[in-house]
Amino acid sequence: MPDNNKVVMAEVNCREPGSRELSKIHQAGAGGWPTLKFFNKETGAQGANYVQKTKQKVCDEMKVPSMVASWIEEVGGLSVDLSAPSPSAPAGDAKKQSPAGAEL
């Protein structure tokens, strides 16, 4: 995340052979795609699912930087500035700037 090394976003492709077990453990796709999970001290390694805030699809909801920032603040208690693209993600690459933080 820009300006905050306490937030890590990751993506898991459930179609990859090495990811199938992880996908089963976290019930990827059980509530639709993408499955977004977060992990913090309260959830432990089991994690918890993202809860939609609007009637939009999750993938559309999480394209809005303010929604992503709000989610990070809600579940992590951290404030992040998403007005600038991540140094590792090209400008306009919504997938890399969205909480794939545990997109399964």
Coordinates of N, CA, C and O in Angstrom, one line a residue:
M1 N 0.8 -1.2 0.0 CA 0.0 0.0 0.0 C 0.9 1.2 0.0 O 1.9 1.3 0.7
P2 N 0.4 2.3 -0.7 CA 1.2 3.5 -0.7 C 1.3 4.0 0.7 O 0.3 4.1 1.5
D3 N 2.5 4.4 1.1 CA 2.7 5.1 2.4 C 2.3 4.2 3.7 O 2.1 4.8 4.7
N4 N 2.1 2.9 3.5 CA 1.8 2.2 4.7 C 2.2 0.7 4.5 O 1.6 -0.1 3.8
N5 N 3.3 0.4 5.2 CA 3.9 -1.0 5.0 C 3.2 -2.0 6.0 O 3.6 -3.1 6.0
K6 N 2.2 -1.6 6.7 CA 1.4 -2.5 7.6 C 0.2 -3.1 6.9 O -0.4 -4.0 7.5
V7 N 0.0 -2.7 5.7 CA -1.1 -3.2 4.9 C -0.5 -4.0 3.7 O 0.2 -3.4 2.9
V8 N -0.9 -5.3 3.6 CA -0.4 -6.1 2.5 C -1.6 -6.6 1.8 O -2.5 -7.1 2.3
M9 N -1.5 -6.5 0.5 CA -2.6 -7.0 -0.4 C -2.0 -8.2 -1.2 O -0.9 -8.2 -1.6
A10 N -2.8 -9.2 -1.3 CA -2.3 -10.4 -2.0 C -3.5 -11.0 -2.8 O -4.6 -10.8 -2.5
E11 N -3.1 -11.7 -3.9 CA -4.1 -12.3 -4.7 C -3.7 -13.8 -4.9 O -2.6 -14.1 -5.0
V12 N -4.7 -14.6 -4.8 CA -4.5 -16.1 -5.0 C -5.4 -16.5 -6.1 O -6.6 -16.2 -6.1
N13 N -4.8 -17.1 -7.1 CA -5.6 -17.7 -8.3 C -5.9 -19.1 -7.9 O -5.1 -20.0 -7.9
C14 N -7.2 -19.3 -7.7 CA -7.7 -20.6 -7.2 C -7.6 -21.7 -8.3 O -7.8 -22.9 -8.1
R15 N -7.3 -21.3 -9.5 CA -7.2 -22.2 -10.6 C -5.8 -22.8 -10.7 O -5.6 -23.8 -11.4
E16 N -4.9 -22.2 -10.0 CA -3.5 -22.7 -9.9 C -3.4 -24.0 -9.0 O -4.0 -23.9 -7.9
P17 N -2.8 -25.0 -9.5 CA -2.8 -26.3 -8.7 C -2.3 -26.1 -7.2 O -2.8 -26.6 -6.3
G18 N -1.3 -25.2 -7.0 CA -0.8 -25.0 -5.7 C -1.7 -24.2 -4.8 O -1.5 -24.1 -3.6
S19 N -2.7 -23.6 -5.3 CA -3.6 -22.8 -4.5 C -4.9 -23.4 -4.2 O -5.7 -22.9 -3.4
R20 N -5.2 -24.6 -4.7 CA -6.5 -25.2 -4.5 C -6.8 -25.5 -3.1 O -7.9 -25.4 -2.6
E21 N -5.8 -26.0 -2.3 CA -6.0 -26.3 -0.9 C -6.3 -25.1 -0.1 O -7.2 -25.0 0.7
L22 N -5.6 -24.0 -0.4 CA -5.8 -22.7 0.3 C -7.3 -22.2 0.0 O -8.0 -21.7 0.8
S23 N -7.7 -22.4 -1.3 CA -9.0 -22.0 -1.7 C -10.1 -22.8 -0.9 O -11.1 -22.2 -0.6
K24 N -9.9 -24.0 -0.7 CA -10.8 -24.9 0.0 C -10.9 -24.4 1.5 O -12.0 -24.3 2.0
I25 N -9.7 -24.2 2.1 CA -9.7 -23.8 3.5 C -10.5 -22.5 3.7 O -11.2 -22.4 4.7
H26 N -10.3 -21.6 2.8 CA -11.0 -20.3 3.0 C -12.3 -20.1 2.2 O -12.9 -19.1 2.1
Q27 N -12.8 -21.3 1.7 CA -14.1 -21.3 1.0 C -14.2 -20.2 0.0 O -15.2 -19.5 -0.1
A28 N -13.2 -20.2 -0.9 CA -13.2 -19.2 -2.0 C -14.4 -19.4 -2.9 O -14.7 -20.5 -3.3
G29 N -15.1 -18.3 -3.2 CA -16.2 -18.4 -4.1 C -17.5 -18.8 -3.4 O -18.6 -18.7 -4.1
A30 N -17.5 -19.1 -2.2 CA -18.8 -19.5 -1.5 C -19.8 -18.4 -1.5 O -21.0 -18.7 -1.6
G31 N -19.4 -17.2 -1.4 CA -20.3 -16.0 -1.4 C -20.3 -15.3 -2.7 O -20.7 -14.2 -2.8
G32 N -19.6 -15.8 -3.7 CA -19.5 -15.2 -5.0 C -18.0 -14.8 -5.2 O -17.2 -15.0 -4.4
W33 N -17.7 -14.3 -6.4 CA -16.4 -13.9 -6.8 C -16.3 -12.4 -7.0 O -17.3 -11.8 -7.5
P34 N -15.3 -11.7 -6.6 CA -14.1 -12.3 -5.9 C -14.4 -12.5 -4.4 O -15.3 -11.8 -3.9
T35 N -13.7 -13.4 -3.8 CA -13.8 -13.6 -2.4 C -12.7 -12.7 -1.8 O -11.6 -12.9 -2.1
L36 N -13.1 -11.8 -1.0 CA -12.1 -10.9 -0.3 C -12.1 -11.2 1.2 O -13.2 -11.3 1.8
K37 N -10.9 -11.4 1.7 CA -10.8 -11.8 3.1 C -9.7 -10.8 3.7 O -8.9 -10.3 3.0
F38 N -9.8 -10.6 5.0 CA -8.8 -9.9 5.7 C -8.4 -10.7 6.9 O -9.1 -11.5 7.4
F39 N -7.2 -10.4 7.3 CA -6.5 -11.1 8.4 C -5.9 -10.0 9.4 O -5.2 -9.2 8.9
N40 N -6.3 -10.1 10.6 CA -5.7 -9.3 11.6 C -5.6 -10.1 12.9 O -5.9 -11.3 13.0
K41 N -5.3 -9.4 14.0 CA -5.1 -10.1 15.3 C -6.4 -10.8 15.7 O -6.4 -11.9 16.3
E42 N -7.5 -10.1 15.5 CA -8.8 -10.7 15.9 C -9.2 -11.9 15.1 O -9.8 -12.9 15.7
T43 N -9.0 -11.9 13.8 CA -9.4 -13.0 13.0 C -8.4 -14.2 13.0 O -8.8 -15.3 12.7
G44 N -7.2 -13.9 13.3 CA -6.1 -14.9 13.2 C -6.0 -15.4 11.8 O -6.4 -14.8 10.8
A45 N -5.4 -16.6 11.6 CA -5.1 -17.2 10.3 C -6.4 -17.6 9.6 O -6.3 -17.8 8.4
Q46 N -7.5 -17.7 10.3 CA -8.7 -18.1 9.6 C -9.3 -16.9 8.8 O -9.9 -17.1 7.7
G47 N -9.0 -15.7 9.2 CA -9.5 -14.5 8.5 C -11.0 -14.3 8.6 O -11.7 -15.1 9.2
A48 N -11.4 -13.3 7.9 CA -12.9 -13.0 7.9 C -13.2 -12.4 6.5 O -12.3 -11.8 5.9
N49 N -14.4 -12.6 6.1 CA -14.8 -12.1 4.8 C -15.2 -10.6 4.8 O -15.7 -10.1 5.7
Y50 N -14.9 -10.0 3.7 CA -15.3 -8.7 3.4 C -16.9 -8.6 3.3 O -17.5 -9.5 2.7
V51 N -17.5 -7.6 3.9 CA -18.9 -7.5 3.9 C -19.2 -6.3 3.0 O -18.7 -5.2 3.2
Q52 N -20.0 -6.5 1.9 CA -20.4 -5.5 1.0 C -21.0 -4.3 1.7 O -21.8 -4.5 2.6
K53 N -20.8 -3.1 1.2 CA -21.4 -1.9 1.7 C -22.4 -1.3 0.8 O -23.2 -0.5 1.3
T54 N -22.4 -1.7 -0.4 CA -23.4 -1.2 -1.4 C -24.1 -2.3 -2.1 O -23.8 -3.5 -1.9
K55 N -24.9 -2.0 -3.1 CA -25.6 -3.0 -3.9 C -24.8 -3.3 -5.1 O -25.2 -4.2 -5.9
Q56 N -23.6 -2.7 -5.3 CA -22.8 -3.0 -6.4 C -22.1 -4.3 -6.2 O -22.0 -4.9 -5.1
K57 N -21.6 -4.9 -7.3 CA -20.8 -6.1 -7.2 C -19.5 -5.7 -6.4 O -19.1 -4.6 -6.5
V58 N -19.0 -6.7 -5.7 CA -17.8 -6.5 -4.9 C -16.7 -5.9 -5.8 O -16.0 -5.0 -5.4
C59 N -16.5 -6.5 -7.0 CA -15.4 -6.1 -7.8 C -15.6 -4.6 -8.2 O -14.6 -3.9 -8.4
D60 N -16.8 -4.1 -8.4 CA -17.0 -2.7 -8.7 C -16.9 -1.8 -7.5 O -16.3 -0.8 -7.5
E61 N -17.4 -2.3 -6.4 CA -17.3 -1.6 -5.1 C -15.8 -1.3 -4.7 O -15.5 -0.2 -4.3
M62 N -15.0 -2.3 -5.0 CA -13.6 -2.2 -4.6 C -12.7 -1.5 -5.6 O -11.5 -1.3 -5.4
K63 N -13.3 -1.0 -6.7 CA -12.6 -0.1 -7.6 C -12.5 1.3 -7.2 O -11.8 2.1 -7.7
V64 N -13.4 1.6 -6.2 CA -13.4 3.0 -5.7 C -12.4 3.1 -4.5 O -12.6 2.5 -3.5
P65 N -11.4 3.9 -4.7 CA -10.3 4.1 -3.7 C -10.8 4.4 -2.3 O -10.4 3.9 -1.3
S66 N -11.9 5.3 -2.2 CA -12.4 5.6 -0.9 C -13.0 4.4 -0.2 O -13.0 4.3 1.0
M67 N -13.6 3.5 -1.0 CA -14.2 2.3 -0.4 C -13.1 1.4 0.1 O -13.2 0.8 1.2
V68 N -12.0 1.3 -0.6 CA -10.9 0.4 -0.2 C -10.3 1.0 1.1 O -10.1 0.3 2.1
A69 N -10.1 2.3 1.1 CA -9.5 3.0 2.3 C -10.4 2.8 3.5 O -9.9 2.6 4.6
S70 N -11.7 3.0 3.3 CA -12.6 2.8 4.4 C -12.6 1.4 5.0 O -12.6 1.2 6.2
W71 N -12.5 0.4 4.1 CA -12.5 -1.0 4.5 C -11.2 -1.2 5.3 O -11.2 -1.8 6.4
I72 N -10.1 -0.7 4.9 CA -8.8 -0.9 5.6 C -8.9 -0.2 7.0 O -8.4 -0.8 8.0
E73 N -9.4 0.9 7.0 CA -9.6 1.6 8.3 C -10.5 0.8 9.2 O -10.2 0.7 10.4
E74 N -11.6 0.3 8.7 CA -12.6 -0.4 9.5 C -12.0 -1.7 10.1 O -12.1 -2.0 11.3
V75 N -11.3 -2.5 9.3 CA -10.8 -3.8 9.8 C -9.4 -3.8 10.3 O -9.1 -4.6 11.1
G76 N -8.7 -2.7 10.0 CA -7.3 -2.7 10.5 C -7.0 -1.5 11.4 O -5.9 -1.5 11.9
G77 N -7.9 -0.6 11.4 CA -7.7 0.6 12.3 C -6.6 1.5 11.7 O -6.0 2.2 12.4
L78 N -6.3 1.3 10.4 CA -5.2 2.1 9.8 C -5.8 3.1 8.8 O -6.7 2.7 8.0
S79 N -5.2 4.2 8.7 CA -5.5 5.2 7.7 C -4.5 5.1 6.5 O -3.3 5.1 6.7
V80 N -5.1 5.0 5.3 CA -4.2 4.9 4.1 C -4.6 6.0 3.1 O -5.8 6.3 3.0
D81 N -3.7 6.5 2.4 CA -3.9 7.4 1.3 C -3.9 6.7 0.0 O -2.8 6.3 -0.4
L82 N -5.0 6.5 -0.7 CA -5.0 5.8 -1.9 C -5.1 6.8 -3.1 O -5.4 6.4 -4.2
S83 N -4.8 8.1 -2.9 CA -4.9 9.0 -3.9 C -3.7 8.9 -4.9 O -3.8 9.3 -6.1
A84 N -2.6 8.3 -4.5 CA -1.5 8.1 -5.4 C -1.3 6.6 -5.6 O -1.5 5.8 -4.7
P85 N -1.0 6.2 -6.9 CA -0.8 4.8 -7.2 C 0.3 4.2 -6.4 O 1.3 4.8 -6.1
S86 N 0.2 2.9 -6.1 CA 1.3 2.2 -5.5 C 2.5 2.2 -6.4 O 2.4 2.0 -7.6
P87 N 3.7 2.3 -5.8 CA 4.9 2.2 -6.6 C 5.0 0.9 -7.4 O 5.6 0.9 -8.5
S88 N 4.4 -0.2 -6.9 CA 4.5 -1.4 -7.6 C 3.4 -1.6 -8.6 O 3.4 -2.6 -9.3
A89 N 2.4 -0.7 -8.7 CA 1.3 -0.9 -9.6 C 1.3 0.3 -10.5 O 1.3 1.4 -10.1
P90 N 1.1 0.1 -11.8 CA 1.0 1.2 -12.7 C -0.3 2.0 -12.5 O -1.3 1.4 -12.0
A91 N -0.3 3.2 -12.8 CA -1.5 4.1 -12.6 C -2.6 3.5 -13.4 O -2.5 3.0 -14.5
G92 N -3.8 3.4 -12.8 CA -5.0 2.9 -13.4 C -5.1 1.4 -13.3 O -6.1 0.8 -13.8
D93 N -4.2 0.7 -12.7 CA -4.3 -0.7 -12.5 C -5.2 -1.0 -11.3 O -4.7 -1.2 -10.2
A94 N -6.5 -1.0 -11.5 CA -7.4 -1.1 -10.3 C -7.3 -2.4 -9.6 O -7.4 -2.5 -8.4
K95 N -6.9 -3.5 -10.3 CA -6.8 -4.8 -9.7 C -5.7 -4.8 -8.6 O -5.9 -5.3 -7.5
K96 N -4.6 -4.2 -8.9 CA -3.5 -4.2 -8.0 C -3.7 -3.2 -6.8 O -3.1 -3.3 -5.8
Q97 N -4.6 -2.2 -7.0 CA -4.9 -1.2 -6.0 C -6.1 -1.6 -5.2 O -6.4 -0.9 -4.2
S98 N -6.8 -2.6 -5.5 CA -8.0 -3.0 -4.8 C -7.6 -4.1 -3.7 O -6.6 -4.7 -3.8
P99 N -8.4 -4.2 -2.7 CA -8.1 -5.2 -1.7 C -8.3 -6.6 -2.3 O -9.3 -7.2 -2.1
A100 N -7.2 -7.0 -2.8 CA -7.2 -8.4 -3.2 C -6.6 -9.1 -2.0 O -6.1 -10.2 -2.0
G101 N -6.5 -8.3 -0.9 CA -5.9 -8.7 0.3 C -6.3 -10.0 0.8 O -6.1 -10.6 1.7
A102 N -7.0 -10.5 0.3 CA -7.0 -11.9 0.3 C -8.1 -12.3 -0.7 O -9.1 -12.8 -0.3
E103 N -7.8 -11.9 -1.9 CA -8.8 -12.3 -2.9 C -8.4 -13.7 -3.2 O -7.3 -14.1 -3.6
L104 N -9.4 -14.6 -3.1 CA -9.2 -16.0 -3.3 C -10.0 -16.4 -4.5 O -11.0 -15.9 -4.8

